[in-house]
Short mmCIF file of C-alpha atoms in Angstrom, two decimals:
data_model
loop_
_atom_site.label_atom_id
_atom_site.label_comp_id
_atom_site.label_asym_id
_atom_site.label_seq_id
_atom_site.Cartn_x
_atom_site.Cartn_y
_atom_site.Cartn_z
CA UNK A 136 0.00 0.00 0.00
CA UNK A 137 2.90 2.32 0.83
CA UNK A 138 4.55 1.67 -2.54
CA UNK A 139 1.39 2.36 -4.38
CA UNK A 140 0.88 5.63 -2.49
CA UNK A 141 4.38 6.90 -3.22
CA UNK A 142 4.14 6.02 -6.86
CA UNK A 143 0.84 7.69 -7.13
CA UNK A 144 2.22 10.85 -5.46
CA UNK A 145 5.19 11.08 -7.84
CA UNK A 146 2.97 10.60 -10.83
CA UNK A 147 0.67 13.23 -9.51
CA UNK A 148 3.56 15.73 -9.16
CA UNK A 149 4.55 15.12 -12.77
CA UNK A 150 1.01 15.77 -13.84
CA UNK A 151 1.00 19.04 -11.93
CA UNK A 152 4.27 20.10 -13.58
CA UNK A 153 2.97 19.28 -17.05
CA UNK A 154 -0.19 21.20 -16.37
CA UNK A 155 1.93 24.21 -15.35
CA UNK A 156 3.97 24.09 -18.61
CA UNK A 157 0.76 23.84 -20.59
CA UNK A 158 -0.54 27.09 -19.09
CA UNK A 159 -0.19 30.27 -21.30
CA UNK A 160 1.30 32.35 -18.46
CA UNK A 161 4.37 30.15 -18.31
CA UNK A 162 5.39 30.84 -21.96
CA UNK A 163 4.78 34.58 -21.54
CA UNK A 164 7.14 34.70 -18.56
CA UNK A 165 9.83 32.79 -20.42
CA UNK A 166 9.65 35.08 -23.46
CA UNK A 167 9.83 38.20 -21.31
CA UNK A 168 12.83 36.85 -19.38
CA UNK A 169 14.58 35.92 -22.59
CA UNK A 170 13.95 39.42 -23.95
CA UNK A 171 15.37 40.99 -20.83
CA UNK A 172 18.52 38.89 -21.15
CA UNK A 173 18.91 39.96 -24.80
CA UNK A 174 18.51 43.63 -23.90
CA UNK A 175 21.20 43.37 -21.23
CA UNK A 176 23.81 42.02 -23.75
CA UNK A 177 25.16 44.55 -26.33
CA UNK A 178 24.56 43.55 -29.87
CA UNK A 179 27.45 42.79 -32.22
CA UNK A 180 26.02 45.13 -34.87
CA UNK A 181 26.21 48.09 -32.48
CA UNK A 182 29.83 47.24 -31.62
CA UNK A 183 30.68 46.99 -35.29
CA UNK A 184 28.98 50.30 -36.00
CA UNK A 185 30.81 52.26 -33.26
CA UNK A 186 34.35 51.12 -34.07
CA UNK A 187 34.67 52.61 -37.65
CA UNK A 188 33.30 56.01 -36.53
CA UNK A 189 35.88 56.26 -33.78
CA UNK A 190 38.62 55.36 -36.24
CA UNK A 191 37.42 57.98 -38.74
CA UNK A 192 37.35 60.70 -36.07
CA UNK A 193 40.90 59.86 -34.95
CA UNK A 194 42.13 59.93 -38.54
CA UNK A 195 40.46 63.31 -39.12
CA UNK A 196 42.09 64.75 -36.02
CA UNK A 197 45.47 63.47 -37.13
CA UNK A 198 45.00 64.95 -40.62
CA UNK A 199 43.93 68.32 -39.23
CA UNK A 200 46.88 68.37 -36.85
CA UNK A 201 49.24 67.50 -39.71
CA UNK A 202 47.84 70.25 -41.92
CA UNK A 203 48.31 72.76 -39.09
CA UNK A 204 51.92 71.61 -38.68
CA UNK A 205 52.54 71.97 -42.41
CA UNK A 206 51.10 75.48 -42.33
CA UNK A 207 53.32 76.41 -39.39
CA UNK A 208 56.42 75.06 -41.10
CA UNK A 209 55.53 76.87 -44.33
CA UNK A 210 55.23 80.06 -42.32
CA UNK A 211 58.60 79.45 -40.70
CA UNK A 212 60.08 78.69 -44.12
CA UNK A 213 58.77 82.00 -45.45
CA UNK A 214 60.27 83.84 -42.49
CA UNK A 215 63.60 82.06 -43.01
CA UNK A 216 63.64 82.98 -46.72
CA UNK A 217 62.85 86.59 -45.89
CA UNK A 218 65.64 86.59 -43.30
CA UNK A 219 68.09 85.26 -45.87
CA UNK A 220 67.06 87.93 -48.39
CA UNK A 221 67.34 90.66 -45.72
CA UNK A 222 70.77 89.42 -44.64
CA UNK A 223 72.09 89.49 -48.21
CA UNK A 224 70.58 92.93 -48.83
CA UNK A 225 72.09 94.37 -45.65
CA UNK A 226 75.49 92.91 -46.50
CA UNK A 227 75.46 94.45 -50.00
CA UNK A 228 74.21 97.77 -48.61
CA UNK A 229 77.02 97.94 -46.05
CA UNK A 230 79.54 96.84 -48.66
CA UNK A 231 78.54 99.58 -51.12
CA UNK A 232 78.07 102.31 -48.50
CA UNK A 233 80.95 102.19 -46.01
CA UNK A 234 80.96 104.21 -42.82
CA UNK A 235 83.18 107.31 -42.68
CA UNK A 236 85.59 107.71 -39.80
CA UNK A 237 86.85 111.32 -39.56
CA UNK A 238 90.02 112.28 -37.70
CA UNK A 239 92.11 115.46 -37.61
CA UNK A 240 95.88 115.35 -37.80
CA UNK A 241 97.91 118.35 -36.71
CA UNK A 242 101.04 119.20 -38.69
CA UNK A 243 103.78 121.79 -38.33
CA UNK A 244 104.39 122.20 -42.04
CA UNK A 245 102.28 121.47 -45.10
CA UNK A 246 103.71 120.24 -48.35
CA UNK A 247 103.66 123.30 -50.63
CA UNK A 248 100.58 122.95 -52.84
CA UNK A 249 100.44 123.87 -56.47
CA UNK A 250 98.34 126.91 -57.39
CA UNK A 251 97.58 126.79 -61.12
CA UNK A 252 96.32 130.14 -62.47
CA UNK A 253 94.77 130.72 -65.89
CA UNK A 254 95.11 134.50 -66.36
CA UNK A 255 94.17 134.59 -70.04
CA UNK A 256 94.84 138.18 -71.18
CA UNK A 257 95.76 139.29 -67.66
CA UNK A 258 99.38 139.88 -66.64
CA UNK A 259 100.97 138.91 -63.35
CA UNK A 260 102.38 142.05 -61.71
CA UNK A 261 103.72 140.66 -58.45
CA UNK A 262 103.76 137.56 -56.25
CA UNK A 263 105.21 137.80 -52.76
CA UNK A 264 105.31 135.80 -49.51
CA UNK A 265 104.11 137.40 -46.28
CA UNK A 266 103.71 136.13 -42.73
CA UNK A 267 101.38 136.50 -39.77
CA UNK A 268 98.44 137.63 -41.89
CA UNK A 269 100.10 140.96 -42.55
CA UNK A 270 100.04 142.51 -46.01
CA UNK A 271 101.84 145.86 -46.31
CA UNK A 272 100.05 148.76 -48.01
CA UNK A 273 100.08 148.76 -51.78
CA UNK A 274 102.77 150.82 -53.46
CA UNK A 275 102.11 151.82 -57.05
CA UNK A 276 99.25 149.38 -57.67
CA UNK A 277 99.00 148.37 -61.29
CA UNK A 278 102.81 148.54 -61.79
CA UNK A 279 105.11 145.52 -62.02
CA UNK A 280 106.90 144.80 -58.77
CA UNK A 281 109.45 142.36 -57.39
CA UNK A 282 108.38 138.76 -56.85
CA UNK A 283 109.81 136.04 -54.64
CA UNK A 284 107.56 133.13 -55.67
CA UNK A 285 108.52 129.99 -57.53
CA UNK A 286 106.50 130.00 -60.75
CA UNK A 287 106.36 127.55 -63.62
CA UNK A 288 104.62 128.13 -66.93
CA UNK A 289 102.98 125.07 -68.51
CA UNK A 290 101.14 124.87 -71.84
CA UNK A 291 98.91 121.89 -72.54
CA UNK A 292 95.68 120.85 -74.24
CA UNK A 293 92.67 121.01 -71.96
CA UNK A 294 91.15 117.73 -70.85
CA UNK A 295 87.52 118.77 -71.42
CA UNK A 296 87.79 121.32 -74.24
CA UNK A 297 90.94 120.02 -75.98
CA UNK A 298 92.00 123.65 -76.46
CA UNK A 299 95.46 124.98 -75.76
CA UNK A 300 95.77 126.37 -72.24
CA UNK A 301 98.51 128.36 -70.58
CA UNK A 302 98.85 127.90 -66.83
CA UNK A 303 101.03 129.75 -64.33
CA UNK A 304 101.75 127.29 -61.52
CA UNK A 305 102.84 128.95 -58.26
CA UNK A 306 104.45 127.14 -55.35
CA UNK A 307 102.03 127.63 -52.46
CA UNK A 308 102.65 128.42 -48.76
CA UNK A 309 103.76 125.73 -46.30
CA UNK A 310 104.54 127.30 -42.88
CA UNK A 311 101.11 127.21 -41.28
CA UNK A 312 102.25 128.16 -37.75
CA UNK A 313 103.81 131.38 -39.03
CA UNK A 314 100.63 132.12 -40.99
CA UNK A 315 102.51 132.21 -44.27
CA UNK A 316 100.53 133.59 -47.20
CA UNK A 317 101.04 134.49 -50.84
CA UNK A 318 99.78 137.79 -52.21
CA UNK A 319 99.38 138.09 -56.00
CA UNK A 320 98.43 141.04 -58.17
CA UNK A 321 97.23 140.89 -61.78
CA UNK A 322 96.40 143.54 -64.34
CA UNK A 323 94.14 143.28 -67.36
CA UNK A 324 93.34 145.78 -70.10
CA UNK A 325 89.81 146.55 -71.17
CA UNK A 326 88.15 143.51 -72.65
CA UNK A 327 85.08 142.85 -74.74
CA UNK A 328 83.78 140.31 -72.21
CA UNK A 329 80.88 141.26 -69.99
CA UNK A 330 82.50 139.70 -66.91
CA UNK A 331 86.18 139.37 -66.11
CA UNK A 332 87.65 136.79 -63.77
CA UNK A 333 90.73 134.63 -63.39
CA UNK A 334 90.36 130.88 -62.95
CA UNK A 335 92.61 128.93 -60.61
CA UNK A 336 93.07 125.34 -59.49
CA UNK A 337 94.73 123.75 -56.45
CA UNK A 338 96.55 120.42 -56.37
CA UNK A 339 98.29 118.58 -53.55
CA UNK A 340 102.04 118.95 -54.09
CA UNK A 341 103.98 121.41 -56.19
CA UNK A 342 106.87 118.91 -56.17
CA UNK A 343 104.76 116.45 -58.16
CA UNK A 344 104.88 118.88 -61.08
CA UNK A 345 108.67 119.27 -60.74
CA UNK A 346 109.20 115.51 -60.64
CA UNK A 347 106.83 114.80 -63.53
CA UNK A 348 108.45 113.74 -66.78
CA UNK A 349 105.54 115.09 -68.80
CA UNK A 350 104.25 118.27 -67.18
CA UNK A 351 101.58 118.81 -69.83
CA UNK A 352 100.06 115.38 -69.17
CA UNK A 353 100.32 116.01 -65.43
CA UNK A 354 98.29 119.20 -65.78
CA UNK A 355 95.68 117.36 -67.85
CA UNK A 356 95.29 114.80 -65.07
CA UNK A 357 94.98 117.60 -62.48
CA UNK A 358 92.29 119.29 -64.55
CA UNK A 359 90.39 116.02 -64.66
CA UNK A 360 90.65 115.28 -60.92
CA UNK A 361 90.51 118.71 -59.22
CA UNK A 362 87.94 121.47 -59.15
CA UNK A 363 88.47 125.02 -60.36
CA UNK A 364 87.43 128.36 -58.83
CA UNK A 365 87.59 132.00 -59.87
CA UNK A 366 88.30 135.43 -58.40
CA UNK A 367 87.00 138.66 -59.92
CA UNK A 368 88.65 141.95 -60.85
CA UNK A 369 88.37 145.02 -58.65
CA UNK A 370 88.37 142.91 -55.46
CA UNK A 371 90.83 141.28 -53.11
CA UNK A 372 89.89 137.61 -52.75
CA UNK A 373 91.32 135.95 -49.63
CA UNK A 374 91.40 132.17 -50.00
CA UNK A 375 91.92 129.96 -46.91
CA UNK A 376 92.75 126.40 -47.86
CA UNK A 377 92.23 123.12 -46.00
CA UNK A 378 93.30 119.65 -46.97
CA UNK A 379 91.13 116.51 -46.86
CA UNK A 380 92.52 113.03 -47.48
CA UNK A 381 90.25 110.06 -48.09
CA UNK A 382 91.38 106.44 -47.84
CA UNK A 383 89.36 103.27 -48.06
CA UNK A 384 88.52 100.65 -50.67
CA UNK A 385 90.41 102.45 -53.45
CA UNK A 386 93.63 104.45 -53.48
CA UNK A 387 94.06 107.48 -51.28
CA UNK A 388 92.63 110.69 -52.70
CA UNK A 389 93.33 114.32 -51.79
CA UNK A 390 90.79 117.10 -51.89
CA UNK A 391 91.10 120.82 -51.28
CA UNK A 392 88.42 122.76 -49.48
CA UNK A 393 88.47 126.50 -49.29
CA UNK A 394 86.84 129.47 -47.66
CA UNK A 395 87.05 132.79 -49.44
CA UNK A 396 86.27 136.36 -48.48
CA UNK A 397 86.00 139.22 -50.94
CA UNK A 398 86.90 142.86 -50.22
CA UNK A 399 86.44 145.73 -52.68
CA UNK A 400 89.58 147.49 -53.88
CA UNK A 401 89.52 151.25 -53.50
CA UNK A 402 91.16 152.38 -56.69
CA UNK A 403 93.10 155.62 -56.09
CA UNK A 404 94.91 155.69 -59.38
CA UNK A 405 94.47 158.49 -61.88
CA UNK A 406 91.57 158.22 -64.26
CA UNK A 407 93.84 157.44 -67.17
CA UNK A 408 95.23 154.34 -65.44
CA UNK A 409 91.91 152.95 -64.28
CA UNK A 410 91.25 151.41 -67.66
CA UNK A 411 93.47 148.52 -66.54
CA UNK A 412 91.50 146.36 -64.18
CA UNK A 413 93.36 144.96 -61.18
CA UNK A 414 92.98 141.53 -59.58
CA UNK A 415 94.22 140.67 -56.07
CA UNK A 416 94.38 137.17 -54.59
CA UNK A 417 95.68 135.90 -51.24
CA UNK A 418 96.30 132.21 -50.50
CA UNK A 419 97.02 130.76 -47.04
CA UNK A 420 96.24 127.70 -44.91
CA UNK A 421 93.19 127.94 -42.69
CA UNK A 422 94.55 125.85 -39.78
CA UNK A 423 97.30 123.28 -39.07
CA UNK A 424 94.95 120.29 -39.32
CA UNK A 425 94.54 117.72 -42.07
CA UNK A 426 91.13 116.11 -42.14
CA UNK A 427 91.55 112.38 -42.69
CA UNK A 428 88.49 110.42 -43.79
CA UNK A 429 88.71 106.65 -43.65
CA UNK A 430 86.03 104.55 -45.30
CA UNK A 431 85.27 101.52 -43.13
CA UNK A 432 83.24 98.60 -44.43
CA UNK A 433 81.13 97.37 -41.52
CA UNK A 434 79.80 94.33 -43.40
CA UNK A 435 81.18 91.16 -41.82
CA UNK A 436 81.16 88.29 -44.32
CA UNK A 437 81.64 85.63 -41.61
CA UNK A 438 78.59 86.65 -39.59
CA UNK A 439 76.49 86.91 -42.75
CA UNK A 440 77.69 83.47 -43.87
CA UNK A 441 76.83 82.00 -40.46
CA UNK A 442 73.32 83.47 -40.58
CA UNK A 443 72.78 82.17 -44.11
CA UNK A 444 74.01 78.69 -43.13
CA UNK A 445 71.52 78.62 -40.25
CA UNK A 446 68.72 79.83 -42.51
CA UNK A 447 69.44 77.26 -45.22
CA UNK A 448 69.69 74.51 -42.61
CA UNK A 449 66.27 75.50 -41.28
CA UNK A 450 64.89 75.49 -44.83
CA UNK A 451 66.33 72.02 -45.44
CA UNK A 452 64.86 70.68 -42.19
CA UNK A 453 61.48 72.21 -42.96
CA UNK A 454 61.47 70.72 -46.45
CA UNK A 455 62.46 67.32 -45.10
CA UNK A 456 59.73 67.46 -42.44
CA UNK A 457 57.13 68.49 -45.01
CA UNK A 458 58.17 65.59 -47.24
CA UNK A 459 57.90 63.06 -44.41
CA UNK A 460 54.56 64.52 -43.33
CA UNK A 461 53.10 64.23 -46.82
CA UNK A 462 54.31 60.64 -47.07
CA UNK A 463 52.73 59.87 -43.71
CA UNK A 464 49.43 61.43 -44.79
CA UNK A 465 49.41 59.35 -47.99
CA UNK A 466 50.16 56.18 -46.03
CA UNK A 467 47.41 56.92 -43.48
CA UNK A 468 44.96 57.64 -46.27
CA UNK A 469 45.74 54.32 -47.96
CA UNK A 470 45.36 52.49 -44.66
CA UNK A 471 42.03 54.19 -44.00
CA UNK A 472 40.71 53.27 -47.45
CA UNK A 473 41.92 49.69 -47.00
CA UNK A 474 40.17 49.36 -43.63
CA UNK A 475 36.99 50.89 -45.01
CA UNK A 476 36.97 48.44 -47.91
CA UNK A 477 37.50 45.53 -45.51
CA UNK A 478 34.63 46.66 -43.29
CA UNK A 479 32.30 47.03 -46.26
CA UNK A 480 33.22 43.51 -47.35
CA UNK A 481 32.43 42.14 -43.88
CA UNK A 482 29.07 43.92 -43.82
CA UNK A 483 28.17 42.61 -47.28
#
């Protein structure tokens, strides 16, 4: 009886379980539970969809960053090229325009300059040395008087006009501390010209004319290299000379500078003698100083070469970096296209 009861109870439990499975509520609960489990697990399609977008965004950021770097390096390259151009321009500017250094040298004696006079129709009446800025009163103006100057007469063809010229070359003063001067007097008859004047020229050393083998050619060279001035009749022209020497890239050159003052001559001669116009000229040194001008080239080729080497090195590095960056961009683009094609193949 006990065995039959236990068997009957077990069979009855199985019948209850089968009745529970056959109920509609049981299948509804199972479906809902299964749906909840599926919602909790991420789908593979969502994972596949998120991965390519992240890769594309990273690639875009890298490309943008690379383009910005290329732009910066192009800007730096432009600045470097401008710096190279500016360096070369400054070097050429300093080379063609040297800086002048001016110094003053005091001397006790000057080398006697040459005073070349072109009197034309005028006649030299007297030429005398005086000292300490003192000129004695005129005695018999317009009459020939004694002279103590060293004078040479040179005839040559002019450099600019190619006409025959006659020059009286006077040995100039040299003792600047004693205020040595030369006083000259000329006379000229009435002329048909509206204005009358005597032209003169100064050159560095009277001894150069003495030592020259061809004095005519020497005077032609002086006329080409030195300036000329004039003094008028009826006046006393006082010329104060100063010497300027220039040395630099070329040979040393000598230049005369002068200051002149003009005083009217009070003619006290008789009316019959006033037809001859008188010229008076005084030449002396202004001061015992020689102005020395030295042309200094401040352009340093070594510093300019160092700057240019640095600039060209920067240009080379920038070009190399740009080349590597472009190659990297091309490689990344190919990789991105390859990955995109692979993903499309997987999806298909």
